[in-house]
Coordinates of C-alpha atoms and ligand atoms in Angstrom, one line a residue:
M1 CA -8.4 105.5 12.0
L2 CA -9.4 109.2 12.3
F3 CA -12.2 109.2 9.7
S4 CA -12.8 105.5 9.2
H5 CA -15.0 104.9 12.2
A6 CA -17.0 106.8 14.7
R7 CA -15.1 108.8 17.3
R8 CA -15.2 107.1 20.7
W9 CA -15.5 110.2 23.0
V10 CA -13.1 110.1 26.0
Y11 CA -14.5 111.3 29.3
P12 CA -11.5 111.3 31.6
L13 CA -12.3 111.1 35.3
S14 CA -10.7 113.8 37.4
V15 CA -7.7 112.6 39.5
D16 CA -5.2 114.0 42.0
G17 CA -1.9 112.7 43.4
W18 CA 1.8 113.5 43.7
H19 CA 2.4 113.4 39.9
Q20 CA -0.6 115.7 39.2
R21 CA 0.7 118.2 41.7
M22 CA 4.2 118.1 40.0
R23 CA 2.5 118.6 36.7
R24 CA 0.6 121.6 38.0
W25 CA 4.0 123.2 39.0
T26 CA 5.4 122.7 35.5
F27 CA 2.1 124.1 34.1
L28 CA 2.6 127.2 36.3
A29 CA 6.2 127.6 35.1
L30 CA 5.2 127.3 31.5
H31 CA 2.3 129.8 31.9
L32 CA 4.8 132.3 33.4
V33 CA 7.0 131.8 30.4
L34 CA 4.1 132.3 28.0
F35 CA 2.3 135.2 29.7
V36 CA 5.0 137.1 31.5
T37 CA 8.1 136.9 29.3
P38 CA 6.8 139.1 26.5
W39 CA 6.1 141.9 29.0
I40 CA 9.6 141.9 30.5
M41 CA 11.7 144.7 29.0
I42 CA 15.5 144.6 28.8
G43 CA 17.4 147.5 27.3
G44 CA 14.2 149.0 26.1
H45 CA 13.1 145.9 24.2
P46 CA 11.1 142.8 25.1
A47 CA 13.1 140.0 26.7
L48 CA 12.1 137.7 23.8
L49 CA 10.7 139.0 20.5
F50 CA 10.8 137.6 17.0
D51 CA 10.5 140.7 14.9
L52 CA 9.9 138.9 11.5
E53 CA 9.3 142.2 9.6
A54 CA 12.7 143.7 10.6
R55 CA 14.3 140.2 10.6
R56 CA 15.5 140.7 14.1
L57 CA 15.4 138.5 17.2
Y58 CA 15.6 140.3 20.6
A59 CA 16.7 137.7 23.1
F60 CA 17.5 138.7 26.7
G61 CA 19.3 141.9 26.0
S62 CA 20.9 140.9 22.7
I63 CA 19.8 141.5 19.1
F64 CA 20.3 138.9 16.5
T65 CA 19.9 139.6 12.8
A66 CA 20.2 137.8 9.5
A67 CA 24.0 138.0 10.0
D68 CA 23.6 135.6 12.9
T69 CA 21.8 132.9 10.9
L70 CA 24.5 130.4 11.8
L71 CA 24.1 131.0 15.5
L72 CA 20.3 130.5 15.2
L73 CA 20.7 127.4 13.1
L74 CA 23.1 126.0 15.7
L75 CA 20.6 126.8 18.5
L76 CA 17.8 125.0 16.6
L77 CA 20.1 122.0 16.0
F78 CA 21.0 122.0 19.8
L79 CA 17.3 122.1 20.7
A80 CA 16.5 119.2 18.3
F81 CA 19.3 117.0 19.7
A82 CA 18.4 118.0 23.2
L83 CA 14.9 116.7 22.5
F84 CA 16.3 113.4 21.1
F85 CA 18.6 113.1 24.1
F86 CA 15.8 113.8 26.6
T87 CA 13.4 111.4 24.8
S88 CA 15.9 108.6 24.7
L89 CA 16.3 108.9 28.5
Y90 CA 12.9 110.0 29.7
G91 CA 10.5 109.0 26.9
R92 CA 7.4 111.2 26.6
L93 CA 7.8 113.3 29.7
W94 CA 7.6 116.4 27.4
C95 CA 4.1 115.2 26.3
G96 CA 2.8 114.8 29.8
Y97 CA 4.4 117.8 31.4
G98 CA 5.4 120.4 28.8
C99 CA 3.4 120.1 25.6
P100 CA 1.0 123.1 25.1
Q101 CA -1.7 120.8 24.0
T102 CA -1.6 118.8 27.2
V103 CA -0.9 121.8 29.4
F104 CA -3.9 123.8 28.1
L105 CA -6.2 120.8 28.2
D106 CA -5.3 119.8 31.7
A107 CA -4.8 123.3 33.2
W108 CA -7.9 125.0 31.7
I109 CA -10.2 122.9 29.5
R110 CA -10.9 119.9 31.7
P111 CA -11.3 121.9 34.9
L112 CA -13.7 124.3 33.1
E113 CA -15.6 121.4 31.6
R114 CA -15.9 119.7 35.0
W115 CA -17.0 123.0 36.6
I116 CA -19.8 123.5 34.1
E117 CA -20.8 120.0 33.2
G118 CA -19.8 117.9 36.2
D119 CA -17.4 115.0 36.3
R120 CA -17.2 111.9 34.0
A121 CA -20.5 110.1 34.7
R122 CA -22.7 113.3 34.6
R123 CA -21.1 114.4 31.3
Q124 CA -21.6 111.0 29.7
Q125 CA -25.2 110.9 30.9
R126 CA -26.0 114.4 29.6
D127 CA -24.3 113.8 26.2
L128 CA -26.4 110.6 25.7
G129 CA -29.6 112.5 26.7
P130 CA -31.8 114.8 24.5
W131 CA -31.0 118.5 23.9
T132 CA -32.7 120.3 26.8
F133 CA -32.5 123.9 27.8
D134 CA -30.0 123.0 30.6
K135 CA -27.8 121.1 28.2
V136 CA -27.8 124.0 25.7
R137 CA -27.0 126.5 28.4
R138 CA -24.1 124.5 29.8
K139 CA -22.6 123.7 26.3
A140 CA -22.9 127.4 25.3
A141 CA -21.2 128.5 28.6
K142 CA -18.5 125.9 28.2
W143 CA -17.7 126.8 24.5
T144 CA -17.7 130.5 25.3
L145 CA -15.1 130.0 27.9
F146 CA -13.1 127.7 25.6
A147 CA -13.2 130.4 23.0
L148 CA -11.9 132.9 25.5
V149 CA -9.0 130.6 26.5
A150 CA -8.2 130.0 22.8
V151 CA -8.1 133.8 22.2
I152 CA -6.0 134.6 25.3
T153 CA -3.5 131.8 24.6
S154 CA -3.2 132.8 21.0
M155 CA -2.7 136.5 22.0
A156 CA 0.0 135.4 24.4
F157 CA 1.8 133.3 21.7
M158 CA 1.6 136.1 19.1
S159 CA 3.0 138.6 21.7
F160 CA 6.4 136.9 21.0
F161 CA 6.1 138.1 17.4
A162 CA 4.1 141.4 17.6
G163 CA 5.2 142.7 21.0
A164 CA 2.8 142.3 24.0
R165 CA 2.3 146.0 24.5
E166 CA 1.3 146.6 20.9
L167 CA -0.8 143.5 20.6
W168 CA -2.8 143.8 23.8
T169 CA -3.5 147.5 23.3
G170 CA -4.8 147.3 19.8
R171 CA -1.7 148.8 18.2
A172 CA -0.5 145.8 16.2
G173 CA -1.2 145.4 12.5
P174 CA -4.1 143.6 10.8
V175 CA -1.8 140.6 9.9
E176 CA -1.0 140.0 13.5
Y177 CA -4.7 140.1 14.6
A178 CA -5.6 137.8 11.6
L179 CA -3.0 135.3 12.8
V180 CA -4.4 135.5 16.3
G181 CA -7.8 134.7 14.8
I182 CA -6.4 131.7 12.9
F183 CA -4.6 130.3 15.9
A184 CA -7.6 130.9 18.2
A185 CA -9.9 129.1 15.7
A186 CA -7.4 126.1 15.6
W187 CA -7.2 126.0 19.4
F188 CA -11.0 126.3 19.8
L189 CA -11.5 123.3 17.4
D190 CA -8.9 121.4 19.4
F191 CA -10.5 122.1 22.8
V192 CA -14.1 121.4 21.6
W193 CA -13.5 118.4 19.5
F194 CA -10.1 117.2 18.4
R195 CA -8.3 116.8 21.7
E196 CA -6.5 113.4 22.1
Q197 CA -6.8 112.8 18.3
F198 CA -4.1 115.4 17.8
C199 CA -1.6 113.3 19.8
N200 CA -2.8 110.0 18.1
Y201 CA -2.9 111.1 14.5
V202 CA -1.2 114.5 13.9
C203 CA 1.7 115.1 16.3
P204 CA 5.0 114.3 14.5
Y205 CA 6.8 113.9 17.8
A206 CA 4.6 111.0 18.7
R207 CA 5.2 109.4 15.3
F208 CA 9.0 109.1 15.7
Q209 CA 8.9 108.0 19.3
S210 CA 9.8 104.4 18.4
A211 CA 13.0 105.6 16.6
L212 CA 14.2 107.5 19.7
T213 CA 13.4 105.1 22.5
D214 CA 14.5 101.7 23.5
E215 CA 14.1 99.2 26.4
D216 CA 16.1 101.5 28.7
T217 CA 13.8 104.5 28.2
L218 CA 11.6 105.6 31.0
I219 CA 7.9 104.7 30.4
I220 CA 4.7 104.3 32.4
S221 CA 3.9 100.6 32.8
Y222 CA 1.6 98.3 34.6
D223 CA 3.3 95.7 36.8
T224 CA 1.9 92.5 35.2
A225 CA 3.8 90.2 37.5
R226 CA 2.3 91.7 40.6
G227 CA -1.1 92.7 39.2
E228 CA -2.2 89.5 37.4
P229 CA -4.4 87.6 37.5
R230 CA -6.6 90.6 38.1
G231 CA -9.8 90.5 40.2
G232 CA -11.3 87.6 42.0
L233 CA -11.1 86.5 45.6
G234 CA -8.0 87.7 47.6
A235 CA -7.0 90.4 45.1
R236 CA -7.3 93.2 47.7
E237 CA -5.2 91.4 50.3
E238 CA -2.6 90.1 47.9
G239 CA -2.1 93.5 46.1
R240 CA -3.2 92.2 42.7
C241 CA -5.3 94.4 40.4
I242 CA -8.8 94.6 41.7
A243 CA -10.1 95.5 38.2
C244 CA -11.6 98.8 39.4
N245 CA -10.8 100.3 36.0
K246 CA -9.9 103.6 37.6
C247 CA -6.6 103.8 35.6
V248 CA -8.7 103.5 32.4
A249 CA -11.3 106.0 33.5
V250 CA -8.8 108.8 34.2
C251 CA -6.8 108.3 31.0
P252 CA -7.2 111.3 28.6
Q253 CA -6.1 109.1 25.7
G254 CA -8.8 106.5 26.3
I255 CA -6.3 103.6 26.6
D256 CA -5.9 100.8 29.1
I257 CA -2.3 100.8 30.4
R258 CA -2.7 97.2 31.5
D259 CA -2.6 96.2 27.8
G260 CA 1.1 97.1 27.7
F261 CA 3.0 100.0 26.3
Q262 CA 1.0 101.9 23.7
L263 CA 2.1 104.8 21.4
E264 CA -1.0 106.7 22.4
C265 CA 0.3 107.1 26.0
V266 CA 1.4 110.7 26.7
A267 CA 3.0 109.8 30.0
C268 CA 0.7 112.1 32.0
A269 CA 0.9 109.8 35.0
R270 CA -2.9 110.2 35.7
C271 CA -3.1 106.3 35.8
V272 CA -0.2 106.2 38.2
D273 CA -1.9 108.5 40.6
A274 CA -5.3 106.8 40.1
C275 CA -3.9 103.3 40.9
G276 CA -1.7 104.8 43.7
D277 CA -4.9 106.1 45.3
V278 CA -6.8 102.8 44.9
M279 CA -3.9 100.5 46.0
G280 CA -2.8 103.0 48.7
R281 CA -6.2 102.6 50.4
L282 CA -5.6 98.8 50.4
G283 CA -2.1 99.2 51.8
H284 CA -0.2 98.4 48.6
E285 CA 1.9 100.3 46.1
S286 CA 0.6 101.4 42.8
L287 CA 0.5 98.8 40.1
V288 CA 1.2 101.5 37.5
R289 CA 4.5 103.3 37.7
Y290 CA 7.4 104.9 36.0
T291 CA 9.9 102.2 34.9
T292 CA 11.7 100.9 31.8
L293 CA 11.1 97.8 29.7
A294 CA 14.4 96.4 30.8
E295 CA 13.3 96.7 34.5
T296 CA 9.9 95.0 33.7
Q297 CA 11.9 92.2 32.2
G298 CA 14.0 91.8 35.3
R299 CA 17.2 93.5 33.9
R300 CA 19.1 96.6 35.0
T301 CA 18.4 99.9 33.3
H302 CA 21.3 101.4 31.4
W303 CA 21.2 105.2 31.5
I304 CA 24.5 105.4 29.7
R305 CA 24.3 103.7 26.3
P306 CA 25.6 104.3 22.7
R307 CA 22.7 106.5 21.7
T308 CA 22.8 108.7 24.8
V309 CA 26.6 109.0 24.5
V310 CA 26.3 110.0 20.8
Y311 CA 23.6 112.6 21.6
A312 CA 25.6 114.0 24.6
G313 CA 28.7 114.3 22.4
L314 CA 26.8 116.1 19.7
L315 CA 25.2 118.4 22.2
T316 CA 28.6 119.2 23.7
G317 CA 30.1 119.9 20.3
I318 CA 27.2 122.1 19.2
A319 CA 27.2 124.0 22.5
A320 CA 31.0 124.6 22.3
A321 CA 30.6 125.9 18.7
W322 CA 27.7 128.1 19.7
I323 CA 29.5 129.6 22.7
G324 CA 32.6 130.2 20.5
L325 CA 30.6 132.0 17.9
L326 CA 28.7 134.1 20.5
A327 CA 32.0 135.1 22.2
T328 CA 33.5 136.4 18.9
R329 CA 30.3 137.9 17.6
T330 CA 30.4 141.7 16.8
P331 CA 27.3 143.4 18.3
F332 CA 26.9 145.6 15.1
E333 CA 26.5 145.0 11.4
A334 CA 28.5 146.8 8.8
T335 CA 28.7 146.5 5.0
V336 CA 30.7 148.5 2.5
S337 CA 29.9 148.8 -1.2
R338 CA 31.1 151.1 -4.0
A339 CA 28.9 154.1 -4.6
P340 CA 26.7 153.4 -7.7
G341 CA 28.2 154.7 -11.0
S342 CA 31.7 155.5 -9.7
L343 CA 34.8 153.5 -10.1
F344 CA 37.4 156.2 -9.5
T345 CA 37.8 159.9 -10.1
V346 CA 40.9 162.0 -10.5
D347 CA 40.5 165.2 -8.5
A348 CA 41.9 168.7 -9.6
D349 CA 44.8 168.2 -7.2
G350 CA 45.7 164.9 -8.9
E351 CA 44.6 162.6 -6.1
V352 CA 42.7 159.5 -7.1
R353 CA 39.3 159.3 -5.3
N354 CA 37.1 156.3 -4.7
T355 CA 33.6 156.7 -3.1
Y356 CA 31.8 154.0 -1.1
L357 CA 28.6 153.6 0.8
L358 CA 29.1 152.4 4.4
S359 CA 26.1 150.9 6.2
I360 CA 26.2 150.3 10.0
T361 CA 23.5 148.9 12.3
N362 CA 23.9 149.1 16.1
N363 CA 22.7 145.7 17.4
D364 CA 23.7 146.3 21.0
P365 CA 20.7 147.4 23.1
R366 CA 22.6 147.5 26.4
Q367 CA 25.2 150.3 25.7
G368 CA 23.0 153.2 24.6
E369 CA 24.3 155.4 21.8
L370 CA 27.6 154.2 20.4
P371 CA 30.3 156.0 18.3
F372 CA 31.8 154.2 15.3
V373 CA 35.2 155.0 13.9
V374 CA 36.4 154.0 10.4
R375 CA 40.0 153.3 9.3
V376 CA 41.4 151.9 6.1
D377 CA 44.4 149.6 5.8
G378 CA 46.2 148.2 2.8
I379 CA 47.0 151.4 0.9
E380 CA 49.7 153.7 2.1
G381 CA 49.0 157.4 2.5
A382 CA 45.2 157.0 2.1
E383 CA 43.2 160.0 3.2
V384 CA 39.9 158.8 4.6
T385 CA 36.8 161.0 4.9
A386 CA 33.8 159.6 6.7
Q387 CA 31.1 161.3 8.7
E388 CA 31.1 161.0 12.4
I389 CA 28.8 158.1 13.1
R390 CA 26.9 157.8 16.4
L391 CA 24.1 155.2 16.5
A392 CA 21.4 154.5 19.1
P393 CA 20.5 150.8 19.7
T394 CA 18.9 149.2 16.6
E395 CA 19.5 152.4 14.6
S396 CA 21.0 152.0 11.1
R397 CA 22.6 154.5 8.9
T398 CA 24.3 154.6 5.5
V399 CA 27.1 157.2 5.0
P400 CA 29.5 158.0 2.2
L401 CA 33.1 156.9 2.7
V402 CA 35.6 158.7 0.6
I403 CA 39.2 157.5 0.2
R404 CA 41.8 159.6 -1.7
V405 CA 45.3 158.5 -2.6
R406 CA 48.1 160.5 -4.1
N407 CA 48.7 159.6 -7.8
R408 CA 51.6 157.2 -7.8
T409 CA 53.1 154.8 -10.3
D410 CA 53.7 151.9 -7.9
L411 CA 50.1 151.0 -7.5
P412 CA 48.3 148.3 -9.5
R413 CA 44.9 149.0 -11.1
T414 CA 43.0 147.3 -8.2
V415 CA 44.3 147.5 -4.7
P416 CA 42.7 145.2 -2.0
I417 CA 42.0 147.2 1.1
K418 CA 40.6 146.6 4.6
V419 CA 37.9 148.9 6.0
R420 CA 38.0 148.7 9.8
V421 CA 34.8 149.7 11.6
S422 CA 35.3 150.0 15.4
S423 CA 32.9 150.6 18.3
P424 CA 34.3 151.0 21.8
R425 CA 33.9 147.2 22.4
S426 CA 34.6 145.5 19.1
E427 CA 35.8 145.8 15.6
M428 CA 34.7 144.5 12.2
V429 CA 37.0 144.2 9.2
L430 CA 35.4 144.5 5.7
D431 CA 37.1 143.7 2.4
A432 CA 37.0 146.2 -0.4
T433 CA 39.1 147.3 -3.4
F434 CA 40.5 150.7 -4.3
K435 CA 40.5 151.4 -8.1
T436 CA 43.5 153.5 -9.4
G437 CA 43.0 153.3 -13.1
G438 CA 45.9 152.1 -15.2
S439 CA 46.6 155.3 -17.2
I440 CA 47.3 157.4 -14.1
V441 CA 49.3 154.8 -12.3
S442 CA 51.8 153.2 -14.5
P443 CA 52.4 154.8 -17.8
G444 CA 52.4 152.1 -20.5
S445 CA 50.6 149.5 -18.4
Ligands
LIG1 S1 -2.0 105.4 30.1 FE1 -1.7 106.6 31.9 S2 0.1 107.9 31.5 FE2 -0.6 107.1 29.5 S3 -2.0 108.6 28.7 FE3 -3.2 107.2 29.9 S4 -3.3 108.0 31.9 FE4 -1.7 109.1 30.9
LIG2 S1 -6.4 101.3 39.0 FE1 -4.9 99.8 39.6 S2 -6.2 98.3 40.6 FE2 -7.6 99.6 39.5 S3 -7.8 98.6 37.5 FE3 -6.1 100.0 37.3 S4 -4.3 98.8 37.7 FE4 -6.1 97.6 38.6

């Protein structure tokens, strides 16, 4: 376990091949998401910004607030089930192609390490040797670059919370920079020392793999039937494993895929490319490949099975609910409450007056300034006085709303009313009550 015996340091050999080229494309796409998205502006706001202080989410031209909690919960639920669905079909492809830990290690850390300290054998040799000036110089250069990568990636991540323009120009708050420091320290520790141990001992996703996968899930596997017995005379000609150990040397998790499926495997396909290279030179196919347990046992793989059908059904239901909620969502917030300390007042002209506080927030960043109109239903002959309300995107205002009604005897003490707040594109209906006071309404009541 992690602290029960000495760490066996892994020195993965560099490797290239079709799968590594595919991984580099996904790495590029993910880097674009991380480094470019926070700089894109839509309607005067970042394309994606979690403004925790104002409790707002800016997402591709829309603003979501605490009133949209259900929408956000449904989105999280959708993402969770999408991960279950994807994992049940494709196993740990996320780990090998999309996880930030894998992406940063393979895109930055290992290439920098190789550039400064050389490939596997030289690194192993140098680490076993004494601390010379050359070793100190190389380690210092490597760790400095690792620290730089840790800070840059942490800044990029925090840009989604503090705003890229503010964060990268020194205009964010001390809390934001403190968080960058904490994230950068964690990443630095991971780059310098923790690495594959994170997948093996900490990552929760790796822990519940066995509950999400079955024998029809895509895995990376060694072809025992074709590869064994490994080595010996004739192995090269017959396409058996030549025991070159290259698949082990390239593995960043330090495992031997020929021992069978292991939870430590992050499906990075480095062993597939390594063996593809070795066996390709001998005129044979790779002995390590993407397959399923069912296939390795000579059965057909079933992509449609009870668990994938259930996940697909749940995803469809959640997506439909989410789209329905989004379509009926009002792009502004409004609340009405009785003005403090006032139930009702009888004016000099005999009219009964109730005063409220109406708060409106414009959450539509695409329409510019919007006018809001207030009407009241549910009480006949009501005279409504509200200030003209025009709000710029994200602007909030609280205004007094005064409702006056002629003194009549046919009204109960409390009349339920509807306050309708309309913008040019949508309307929100708020429930409130109008207090008449018994003595002025129905003598003797
Ligand atoms: S066994 Fe192969 S796919 Fe799994 S982690 Fe090692 S190199 Fe990557
Ligand atoms: S790379 Fe292929 S041939 Fe070499 S040890 Fe691994 S499985 Fe055998």
